[in-house]
Tab-separated table of C-alpha atoms in Angstrom:
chain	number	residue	atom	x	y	z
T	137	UNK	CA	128.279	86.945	78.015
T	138	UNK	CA	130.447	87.372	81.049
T	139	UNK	CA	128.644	86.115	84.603
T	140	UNK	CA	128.894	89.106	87.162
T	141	UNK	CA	129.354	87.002	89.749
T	142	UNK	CA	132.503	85.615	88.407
T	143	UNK	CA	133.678	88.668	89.710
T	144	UNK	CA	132.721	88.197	93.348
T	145	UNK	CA	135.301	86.305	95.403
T	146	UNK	CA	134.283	82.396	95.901
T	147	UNK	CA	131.820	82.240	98.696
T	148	UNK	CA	129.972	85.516	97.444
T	149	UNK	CA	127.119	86.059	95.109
T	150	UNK	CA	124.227	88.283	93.915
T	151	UNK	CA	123.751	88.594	98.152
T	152	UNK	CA	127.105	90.612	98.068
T	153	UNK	CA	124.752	93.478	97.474
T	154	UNK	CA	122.366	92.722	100.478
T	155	UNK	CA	120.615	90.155	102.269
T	156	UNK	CA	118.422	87.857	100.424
T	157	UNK	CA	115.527	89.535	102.579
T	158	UNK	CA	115.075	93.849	102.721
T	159	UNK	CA	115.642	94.836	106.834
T	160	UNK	CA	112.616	94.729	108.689
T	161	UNK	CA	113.420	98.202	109.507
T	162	UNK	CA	113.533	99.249	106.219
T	163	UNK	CA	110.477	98.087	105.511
T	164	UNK	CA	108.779	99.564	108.763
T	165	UNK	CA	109.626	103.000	107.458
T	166	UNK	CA	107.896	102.387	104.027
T	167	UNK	CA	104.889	101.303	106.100
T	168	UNK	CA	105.330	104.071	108.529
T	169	UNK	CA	106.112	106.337	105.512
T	170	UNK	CA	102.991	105.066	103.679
T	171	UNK	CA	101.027	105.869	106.269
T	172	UNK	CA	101.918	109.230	107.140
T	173	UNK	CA	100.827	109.997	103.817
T	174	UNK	CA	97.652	108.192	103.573
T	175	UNK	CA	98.874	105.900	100.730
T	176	UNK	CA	98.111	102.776	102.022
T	177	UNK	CA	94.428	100.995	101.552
T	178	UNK	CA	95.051	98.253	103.921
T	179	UNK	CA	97.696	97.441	106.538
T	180	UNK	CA	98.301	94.262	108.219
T	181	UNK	CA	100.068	92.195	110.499
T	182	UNK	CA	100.241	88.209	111.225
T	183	UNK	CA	100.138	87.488	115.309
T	184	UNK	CA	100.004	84.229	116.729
T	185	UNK	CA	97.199	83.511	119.472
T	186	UNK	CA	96.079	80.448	121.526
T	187	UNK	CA	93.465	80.147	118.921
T	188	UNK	CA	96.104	79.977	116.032
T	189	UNK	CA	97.741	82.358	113.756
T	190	UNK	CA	95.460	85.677	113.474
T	191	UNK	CA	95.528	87.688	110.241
T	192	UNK	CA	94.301	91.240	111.543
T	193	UNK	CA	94.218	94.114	109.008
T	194	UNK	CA	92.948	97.601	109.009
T	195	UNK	CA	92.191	100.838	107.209
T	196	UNK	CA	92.429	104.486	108.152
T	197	UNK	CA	89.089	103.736	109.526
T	198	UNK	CA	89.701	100.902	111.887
T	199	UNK	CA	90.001	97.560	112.220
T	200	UNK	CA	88.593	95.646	108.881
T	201	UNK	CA	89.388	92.292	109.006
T	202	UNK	CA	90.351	89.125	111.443
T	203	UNK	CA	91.186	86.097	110.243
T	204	UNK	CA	92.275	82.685	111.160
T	205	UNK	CA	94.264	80.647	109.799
T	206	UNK	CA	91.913	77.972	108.410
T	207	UNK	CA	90.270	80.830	106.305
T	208	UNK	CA	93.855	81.188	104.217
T	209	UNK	CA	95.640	84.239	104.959
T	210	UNK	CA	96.349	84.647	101.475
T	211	UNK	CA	93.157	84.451	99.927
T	212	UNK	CA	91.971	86.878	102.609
T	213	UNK	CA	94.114	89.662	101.455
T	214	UNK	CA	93.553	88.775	98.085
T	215	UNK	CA	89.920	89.426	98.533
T	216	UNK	CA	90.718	92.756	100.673
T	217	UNK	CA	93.084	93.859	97.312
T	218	UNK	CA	89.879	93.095	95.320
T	219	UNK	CA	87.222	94.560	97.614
T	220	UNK	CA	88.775	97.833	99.362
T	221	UNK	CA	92.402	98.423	96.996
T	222	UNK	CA	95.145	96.779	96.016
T	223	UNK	CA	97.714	98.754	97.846
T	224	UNK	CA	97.982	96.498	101.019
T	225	UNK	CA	101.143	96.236	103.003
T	226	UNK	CA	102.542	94.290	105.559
T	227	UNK	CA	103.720	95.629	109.287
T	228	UNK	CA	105.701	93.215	111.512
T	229	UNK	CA	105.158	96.393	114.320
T	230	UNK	CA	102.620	98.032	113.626
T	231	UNK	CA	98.598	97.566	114.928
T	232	UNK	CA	100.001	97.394	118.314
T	233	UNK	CA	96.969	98.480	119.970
T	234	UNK	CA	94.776	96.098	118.666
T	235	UNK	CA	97.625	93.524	119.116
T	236	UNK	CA	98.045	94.863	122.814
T	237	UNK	CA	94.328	94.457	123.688
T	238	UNK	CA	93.932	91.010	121.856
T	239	UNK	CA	97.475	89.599	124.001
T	240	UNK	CA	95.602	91.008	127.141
T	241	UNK	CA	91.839	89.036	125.961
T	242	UNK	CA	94.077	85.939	125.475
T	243	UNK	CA	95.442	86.555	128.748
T	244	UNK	CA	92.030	86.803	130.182
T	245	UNK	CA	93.268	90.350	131.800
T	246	UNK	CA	90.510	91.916	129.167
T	247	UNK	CA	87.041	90.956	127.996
T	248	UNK	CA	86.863	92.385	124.969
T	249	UNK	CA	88.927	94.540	122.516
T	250	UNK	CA	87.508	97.557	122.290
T	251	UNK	CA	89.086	99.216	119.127
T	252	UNK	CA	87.837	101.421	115.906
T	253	UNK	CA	86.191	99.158	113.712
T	254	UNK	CA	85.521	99.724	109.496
T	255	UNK	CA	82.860	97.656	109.090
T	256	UNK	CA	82.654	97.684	104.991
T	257	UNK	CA	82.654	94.675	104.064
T	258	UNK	CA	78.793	93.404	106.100
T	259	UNK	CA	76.225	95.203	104.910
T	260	UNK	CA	72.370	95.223	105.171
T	261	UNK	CA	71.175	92.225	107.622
T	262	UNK	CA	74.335	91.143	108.341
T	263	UNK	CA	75.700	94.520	109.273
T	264	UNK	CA	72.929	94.898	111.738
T	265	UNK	CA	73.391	91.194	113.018
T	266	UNK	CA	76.884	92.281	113.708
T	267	UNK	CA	75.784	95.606	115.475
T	268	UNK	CA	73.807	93.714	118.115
T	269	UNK	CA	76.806	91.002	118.445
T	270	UNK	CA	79.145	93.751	119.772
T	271	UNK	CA	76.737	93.943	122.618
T	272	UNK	CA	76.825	90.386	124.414
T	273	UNK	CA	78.749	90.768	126.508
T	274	UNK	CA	81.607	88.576	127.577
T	275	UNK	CA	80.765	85.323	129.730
T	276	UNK	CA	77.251	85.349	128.048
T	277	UNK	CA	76.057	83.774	125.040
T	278	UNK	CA	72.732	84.017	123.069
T	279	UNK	CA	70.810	81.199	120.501
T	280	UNK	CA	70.882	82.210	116.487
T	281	UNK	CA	66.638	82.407	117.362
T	282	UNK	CA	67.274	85.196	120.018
T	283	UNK	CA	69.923	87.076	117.951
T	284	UNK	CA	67.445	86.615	115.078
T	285	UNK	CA	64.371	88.309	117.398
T	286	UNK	CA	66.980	90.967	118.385
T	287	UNK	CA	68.006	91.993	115.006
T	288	UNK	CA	64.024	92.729	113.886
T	289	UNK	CA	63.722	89.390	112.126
T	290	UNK	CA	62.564	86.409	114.297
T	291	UNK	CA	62.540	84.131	111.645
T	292	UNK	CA	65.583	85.173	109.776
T	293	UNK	CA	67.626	82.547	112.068
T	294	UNK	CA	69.214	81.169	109.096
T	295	UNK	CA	70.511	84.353	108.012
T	296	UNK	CA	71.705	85.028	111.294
T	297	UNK	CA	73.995	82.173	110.897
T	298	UNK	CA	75.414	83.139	107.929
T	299	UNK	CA	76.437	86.923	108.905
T	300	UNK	CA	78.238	85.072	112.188
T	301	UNK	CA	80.047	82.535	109.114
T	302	UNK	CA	80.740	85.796	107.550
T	303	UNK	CA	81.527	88.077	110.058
T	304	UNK	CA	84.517	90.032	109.041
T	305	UNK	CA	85.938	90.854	111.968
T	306	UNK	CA	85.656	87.297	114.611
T	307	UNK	CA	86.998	87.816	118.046
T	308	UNK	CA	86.670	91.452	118.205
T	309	UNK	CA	82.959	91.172	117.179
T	310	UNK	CA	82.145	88.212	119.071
T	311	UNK	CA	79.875	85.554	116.778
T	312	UNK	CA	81.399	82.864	119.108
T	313	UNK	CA	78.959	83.911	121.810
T	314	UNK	CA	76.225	83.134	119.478
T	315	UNK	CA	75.001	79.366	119.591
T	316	UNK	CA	72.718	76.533	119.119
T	317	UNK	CA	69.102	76.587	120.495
T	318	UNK	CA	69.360	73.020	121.833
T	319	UNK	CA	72.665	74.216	123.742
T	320	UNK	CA	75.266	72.777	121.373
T	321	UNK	CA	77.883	75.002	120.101
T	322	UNK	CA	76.861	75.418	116.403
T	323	UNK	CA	79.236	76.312	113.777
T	324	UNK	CA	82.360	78.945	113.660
T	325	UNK	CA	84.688	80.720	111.287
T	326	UNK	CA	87.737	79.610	113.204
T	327	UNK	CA	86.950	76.300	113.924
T	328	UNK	CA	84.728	74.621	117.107
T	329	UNK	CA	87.704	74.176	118.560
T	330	UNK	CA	88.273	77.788	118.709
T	331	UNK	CA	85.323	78.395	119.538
T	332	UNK	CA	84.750	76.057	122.551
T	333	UNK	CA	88.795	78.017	123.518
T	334	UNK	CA	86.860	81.517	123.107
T	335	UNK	CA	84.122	80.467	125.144
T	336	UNK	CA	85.495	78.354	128.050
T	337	UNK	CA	88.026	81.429	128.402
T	338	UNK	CA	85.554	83.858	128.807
T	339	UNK	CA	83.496	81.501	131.503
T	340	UNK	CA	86.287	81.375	133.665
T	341	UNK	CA	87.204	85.307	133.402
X	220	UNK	CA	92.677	92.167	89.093
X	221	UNK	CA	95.424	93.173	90.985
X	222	UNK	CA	97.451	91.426	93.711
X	223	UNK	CA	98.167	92.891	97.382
X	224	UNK	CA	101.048	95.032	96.544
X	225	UNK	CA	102.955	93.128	99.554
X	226	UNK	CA	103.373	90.503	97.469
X	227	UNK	CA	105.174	93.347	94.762
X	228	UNK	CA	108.085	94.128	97.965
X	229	UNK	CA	108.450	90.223	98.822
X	230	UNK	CA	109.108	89.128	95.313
X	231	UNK	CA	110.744	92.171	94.262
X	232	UNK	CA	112.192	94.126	97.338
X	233	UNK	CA	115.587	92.375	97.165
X	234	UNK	CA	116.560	92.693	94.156
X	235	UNK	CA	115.581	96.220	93.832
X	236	UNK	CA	117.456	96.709	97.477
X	237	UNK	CA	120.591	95.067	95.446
X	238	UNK	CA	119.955	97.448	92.583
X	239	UNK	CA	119.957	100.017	94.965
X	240	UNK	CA	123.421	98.899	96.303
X	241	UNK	CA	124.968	98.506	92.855
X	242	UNK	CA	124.157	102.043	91.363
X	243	UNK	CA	124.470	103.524	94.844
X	244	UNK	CA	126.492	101.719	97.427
X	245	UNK	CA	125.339	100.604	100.735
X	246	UNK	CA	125.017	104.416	102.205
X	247	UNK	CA	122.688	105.997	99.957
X	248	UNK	CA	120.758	102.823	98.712
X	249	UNK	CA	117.977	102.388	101.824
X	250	UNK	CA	117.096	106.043	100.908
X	251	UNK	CA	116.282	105.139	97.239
X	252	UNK	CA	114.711	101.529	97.898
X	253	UNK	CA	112.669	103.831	100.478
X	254	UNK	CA	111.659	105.995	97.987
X	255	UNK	CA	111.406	103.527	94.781
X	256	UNK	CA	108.720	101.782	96.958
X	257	UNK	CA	106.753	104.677	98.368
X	258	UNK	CA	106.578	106.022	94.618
X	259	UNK	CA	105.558	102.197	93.583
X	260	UNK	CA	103.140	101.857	96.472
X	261	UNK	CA	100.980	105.073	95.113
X	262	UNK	CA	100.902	103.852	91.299
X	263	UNK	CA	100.419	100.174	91.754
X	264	UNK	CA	96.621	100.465	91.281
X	265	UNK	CA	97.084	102.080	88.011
X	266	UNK	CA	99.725	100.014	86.455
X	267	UNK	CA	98.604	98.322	83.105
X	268	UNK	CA	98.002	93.990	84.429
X	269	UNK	CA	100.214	93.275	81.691
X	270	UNK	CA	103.116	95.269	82.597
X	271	UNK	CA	106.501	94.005	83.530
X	272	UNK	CA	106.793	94.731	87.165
X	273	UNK	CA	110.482	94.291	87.865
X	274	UNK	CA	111.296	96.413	84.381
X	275	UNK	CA	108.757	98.999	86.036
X	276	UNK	CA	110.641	99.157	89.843
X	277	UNK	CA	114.049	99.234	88.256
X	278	UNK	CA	112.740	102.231	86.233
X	279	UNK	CA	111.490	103.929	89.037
X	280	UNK	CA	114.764	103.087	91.075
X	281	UNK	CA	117.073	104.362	88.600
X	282	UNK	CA	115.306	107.671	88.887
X	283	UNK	CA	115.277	107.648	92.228
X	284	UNK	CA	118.861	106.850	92.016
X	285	UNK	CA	119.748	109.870	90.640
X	286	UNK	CA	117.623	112.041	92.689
X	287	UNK	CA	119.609	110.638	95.215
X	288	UNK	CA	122.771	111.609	93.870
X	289	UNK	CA	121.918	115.086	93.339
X	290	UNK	CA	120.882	115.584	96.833
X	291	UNK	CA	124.472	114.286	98.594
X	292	UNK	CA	126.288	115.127	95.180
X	293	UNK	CA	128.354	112.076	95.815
X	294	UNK	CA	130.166	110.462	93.457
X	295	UNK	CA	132.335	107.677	94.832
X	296	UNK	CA	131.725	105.672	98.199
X	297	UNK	CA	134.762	106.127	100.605
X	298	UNK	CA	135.684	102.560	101.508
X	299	UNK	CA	136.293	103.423	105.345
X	300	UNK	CA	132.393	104.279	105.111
X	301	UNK	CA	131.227	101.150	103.888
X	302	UNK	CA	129.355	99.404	107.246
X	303	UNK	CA	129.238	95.974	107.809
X	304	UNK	CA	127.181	93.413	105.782
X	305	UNK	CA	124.063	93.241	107.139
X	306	UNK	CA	121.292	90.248	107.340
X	307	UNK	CA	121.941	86.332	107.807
X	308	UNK	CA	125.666	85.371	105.555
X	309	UNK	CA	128.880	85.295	106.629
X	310	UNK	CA	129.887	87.779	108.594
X	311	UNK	CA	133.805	87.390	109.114
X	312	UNK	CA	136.307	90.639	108.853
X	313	UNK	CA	137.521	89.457	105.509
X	314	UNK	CA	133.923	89.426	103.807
X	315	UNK	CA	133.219	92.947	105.032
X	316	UNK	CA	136.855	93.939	103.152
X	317	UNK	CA	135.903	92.297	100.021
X	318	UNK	CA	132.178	93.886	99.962
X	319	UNK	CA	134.204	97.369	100.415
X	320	UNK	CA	136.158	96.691	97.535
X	321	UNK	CA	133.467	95.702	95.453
X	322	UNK	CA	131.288	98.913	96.302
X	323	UNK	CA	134.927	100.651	95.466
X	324	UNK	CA	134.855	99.020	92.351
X	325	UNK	CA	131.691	99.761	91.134
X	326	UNK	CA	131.885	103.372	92.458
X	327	UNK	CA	134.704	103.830	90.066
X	328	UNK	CA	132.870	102.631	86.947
X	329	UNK	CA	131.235	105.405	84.721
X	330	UNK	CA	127.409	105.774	86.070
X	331	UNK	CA	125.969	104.358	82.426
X	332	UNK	CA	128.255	101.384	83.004
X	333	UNK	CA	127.715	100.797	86.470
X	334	UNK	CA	123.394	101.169	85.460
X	335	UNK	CA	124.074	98.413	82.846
X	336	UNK	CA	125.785	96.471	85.040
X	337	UNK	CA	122.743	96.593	87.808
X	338	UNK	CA	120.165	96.294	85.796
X	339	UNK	CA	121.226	93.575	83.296
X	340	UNK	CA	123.674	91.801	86.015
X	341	UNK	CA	121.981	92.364	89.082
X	342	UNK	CA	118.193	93.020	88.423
X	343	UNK	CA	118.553	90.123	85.607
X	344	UNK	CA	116.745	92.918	82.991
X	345	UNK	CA	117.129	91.729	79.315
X	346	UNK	CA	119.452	94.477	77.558
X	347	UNK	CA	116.637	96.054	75.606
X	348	UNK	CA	114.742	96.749	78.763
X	349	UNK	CA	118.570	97.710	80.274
X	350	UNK	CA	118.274	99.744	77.054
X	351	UNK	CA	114.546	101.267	78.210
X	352	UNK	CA	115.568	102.368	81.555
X	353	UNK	CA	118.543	103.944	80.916
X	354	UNK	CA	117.531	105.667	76.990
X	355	UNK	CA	119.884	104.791	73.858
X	356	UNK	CA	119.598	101.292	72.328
X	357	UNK	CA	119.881	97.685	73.240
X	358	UNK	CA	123.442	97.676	71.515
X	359	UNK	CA	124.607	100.398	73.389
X	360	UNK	CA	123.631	98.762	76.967
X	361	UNK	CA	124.914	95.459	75.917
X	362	UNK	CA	128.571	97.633	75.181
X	363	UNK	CA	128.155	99.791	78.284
X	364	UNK	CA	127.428	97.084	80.558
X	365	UNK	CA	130.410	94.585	79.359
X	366	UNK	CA	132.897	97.693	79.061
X	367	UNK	CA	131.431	98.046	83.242
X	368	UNK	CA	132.434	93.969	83.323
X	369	UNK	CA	135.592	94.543	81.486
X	370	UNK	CA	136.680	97.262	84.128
X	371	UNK	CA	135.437	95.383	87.281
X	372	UNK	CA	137.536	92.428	86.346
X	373	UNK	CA	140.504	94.687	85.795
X	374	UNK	CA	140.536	96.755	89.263
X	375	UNK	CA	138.338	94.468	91.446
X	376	UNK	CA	139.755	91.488	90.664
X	377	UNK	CA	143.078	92.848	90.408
X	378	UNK	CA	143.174	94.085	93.944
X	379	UNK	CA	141.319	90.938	94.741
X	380	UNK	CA	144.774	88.876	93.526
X	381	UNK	CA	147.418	91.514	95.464
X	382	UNK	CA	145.280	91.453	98.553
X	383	UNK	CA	145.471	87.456	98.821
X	384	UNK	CA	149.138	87.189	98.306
X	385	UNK	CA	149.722	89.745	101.199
């Protein structure tokens, strides 16, 4: 069977019929494209932060996921085929607002990012946890007990705990102003270390 | 359960670009990789787990191909139009001149040889899935695609040899 790339002159091969990689461009109009017509379930882009490399991905609805590193980028969007559809793509452009407000929170020019959230994937308790999260505001934080007493269930402060370890959206919802009772930090989905960054930012703002 | 279909344009978005290239040239092939995609994008959650997925984007892409063709109704790739290799590679005068003569090359093949030639050569399709995509049997494909060889090797290469001794 004859090679085709005998053909191609020494120094060429398959890549004589384009780079080994398709144009960014190219691939910002299929997402652009995709969008336009409402054929896309998810869209996402990869930014990195002082806090480490951010996965954030949205629907048409808003904002439905935000995750570090540390959680596996790839099993995150595997779960987001599984749980909202399968036809996810990538933007290296796109979600500039949210990118915009998160760059200016890093920054400390903003306190919060204020963007339209889908919040699918918490439901029941956790969903309502996450409700009252959105309103502590920046520079304060509150114990798992008081978020607990909050939410309609003083006791619940275990469960409390777990929607902040699950809370889909970290950051923008802000479980890292939630913490321990006896005034240590407690647990987070990005790491203490990002967490103790989050906070001590938002101290000095 | 099916994968993020991101992961369906970073395996696969290359070689279907290259397809593109081969059974369209450079001008028109960003329009039918565009298209091939979008087209993918929508049917992805309904294609069978066990199904071939390159087999299935080449199909798609060689109908897009020729929707393409019908709408600029053009043949052959002027060689003067051929722009300048894009992405990371070698970029020096006399690659761009070769890549020209290439898309010359394959512009001049018939379009069932230059198919057989993509999809076996370039999209690295088996000949009776070459034979799928493009209708008649694996036989035929095999014959169209080394008749495609046969004629590259006689004009490409043969302008390839005059061009170096000038």
């Amino acid at each position: 069977m004859p090679d085709f790339t005998e053909l191609l002159p020494a120094g060429f091969d398959p890549s004589s019929f384009g780079p080994g990689e398709v144009p960014k461009g190219l691939r910002e109009r299929l997402v652009a494209r995709a969008t336009a017509e409402h054929s896309l379930d998810v869209v996402y882009r990869v930014v990195d932060s002082p806090v480490g490399s951010l996965l954030l991905a949205a629907t048409e609805a808003g904002l439905v996921r935000v995750a570090y590193a540390a959680q596996g980028h790839d099993s995150v969007l595997a779960d987001l085929a599984r749980r909202i559809g399968p036809r996810v793509l990538r933007t290296a452009a796109g979600l500039d607002e949210v990118v915009g407000q998160l760059d200016a929170y890093f920054a400390g020019s903003r306190s919060s990012v204020d963007v339209p959230l889908d919040l699918r994937l918490a439901h029941g308790f956790r969903r309502q946890v996450l409700d009252h999260l959105r309103a502590i505001p920046a520079g304060r934080t509150e114990t798992y007990a008081e978020v607990a007493r909050s939410a309609g269930s003083p006791r619940a402060v275990r469960a409390v705990g777990s929607a902040c370890a699950s809370n889909p959206v970290p950051i923008v919802v802000p479980c890292h102003r939630v913490v321990r009772t006896d005034g240590s930090m407690g647990g987070y989905v990005g790491g203490s270390e990002a967490k103790a960054w989050l906070l001590a930012r938002e101290a000095a703002a | 359960m099916k994968e993020p279909f991101e992961r369906v344009v970073s395996e696969h978005g290359p070689t279907v670009l290259r397809v593109c290239r081969a059974t369209l040239g450079p001008m028109d092939a960003d329009d039918a990789w565009s298209e091939t995609f979008l087209a993918a994008l929508r049917a992805w959650p309904d294609l069978p787990e066990e199904a071939n997925v390159r087999a299935w984007l080449v199909t798609i892409a060689h109908r897009k191909a020729i929707d393409v063709h019908r709408a600029t109704g053009r043949r052959a790739v002027p060689v003067d139009a051929v722009p300048e290799p894009r992405g990371p590679g070698p970029q020096r005068p006399e690659d761009a001149l070769a890549d020209g003569r290439l898309w010359q090359a394959l512009a001049d093949l018939p379009p069932k040889q230059r198919q057989c030639v993509a999809y076996h050569h370039v999209a690295g399709l088996p000949y009776v899935e070459v034979a799928a995509v493009v209708g008649g049997t694996e036989a035929a494909a095999r014959r169209a695609a080394a008749d495609g060889i046969a004629a590259l090797r006689r004009t490409y290469l043969a302008r390839e040899d005059v061009s170096s001794h000038a």
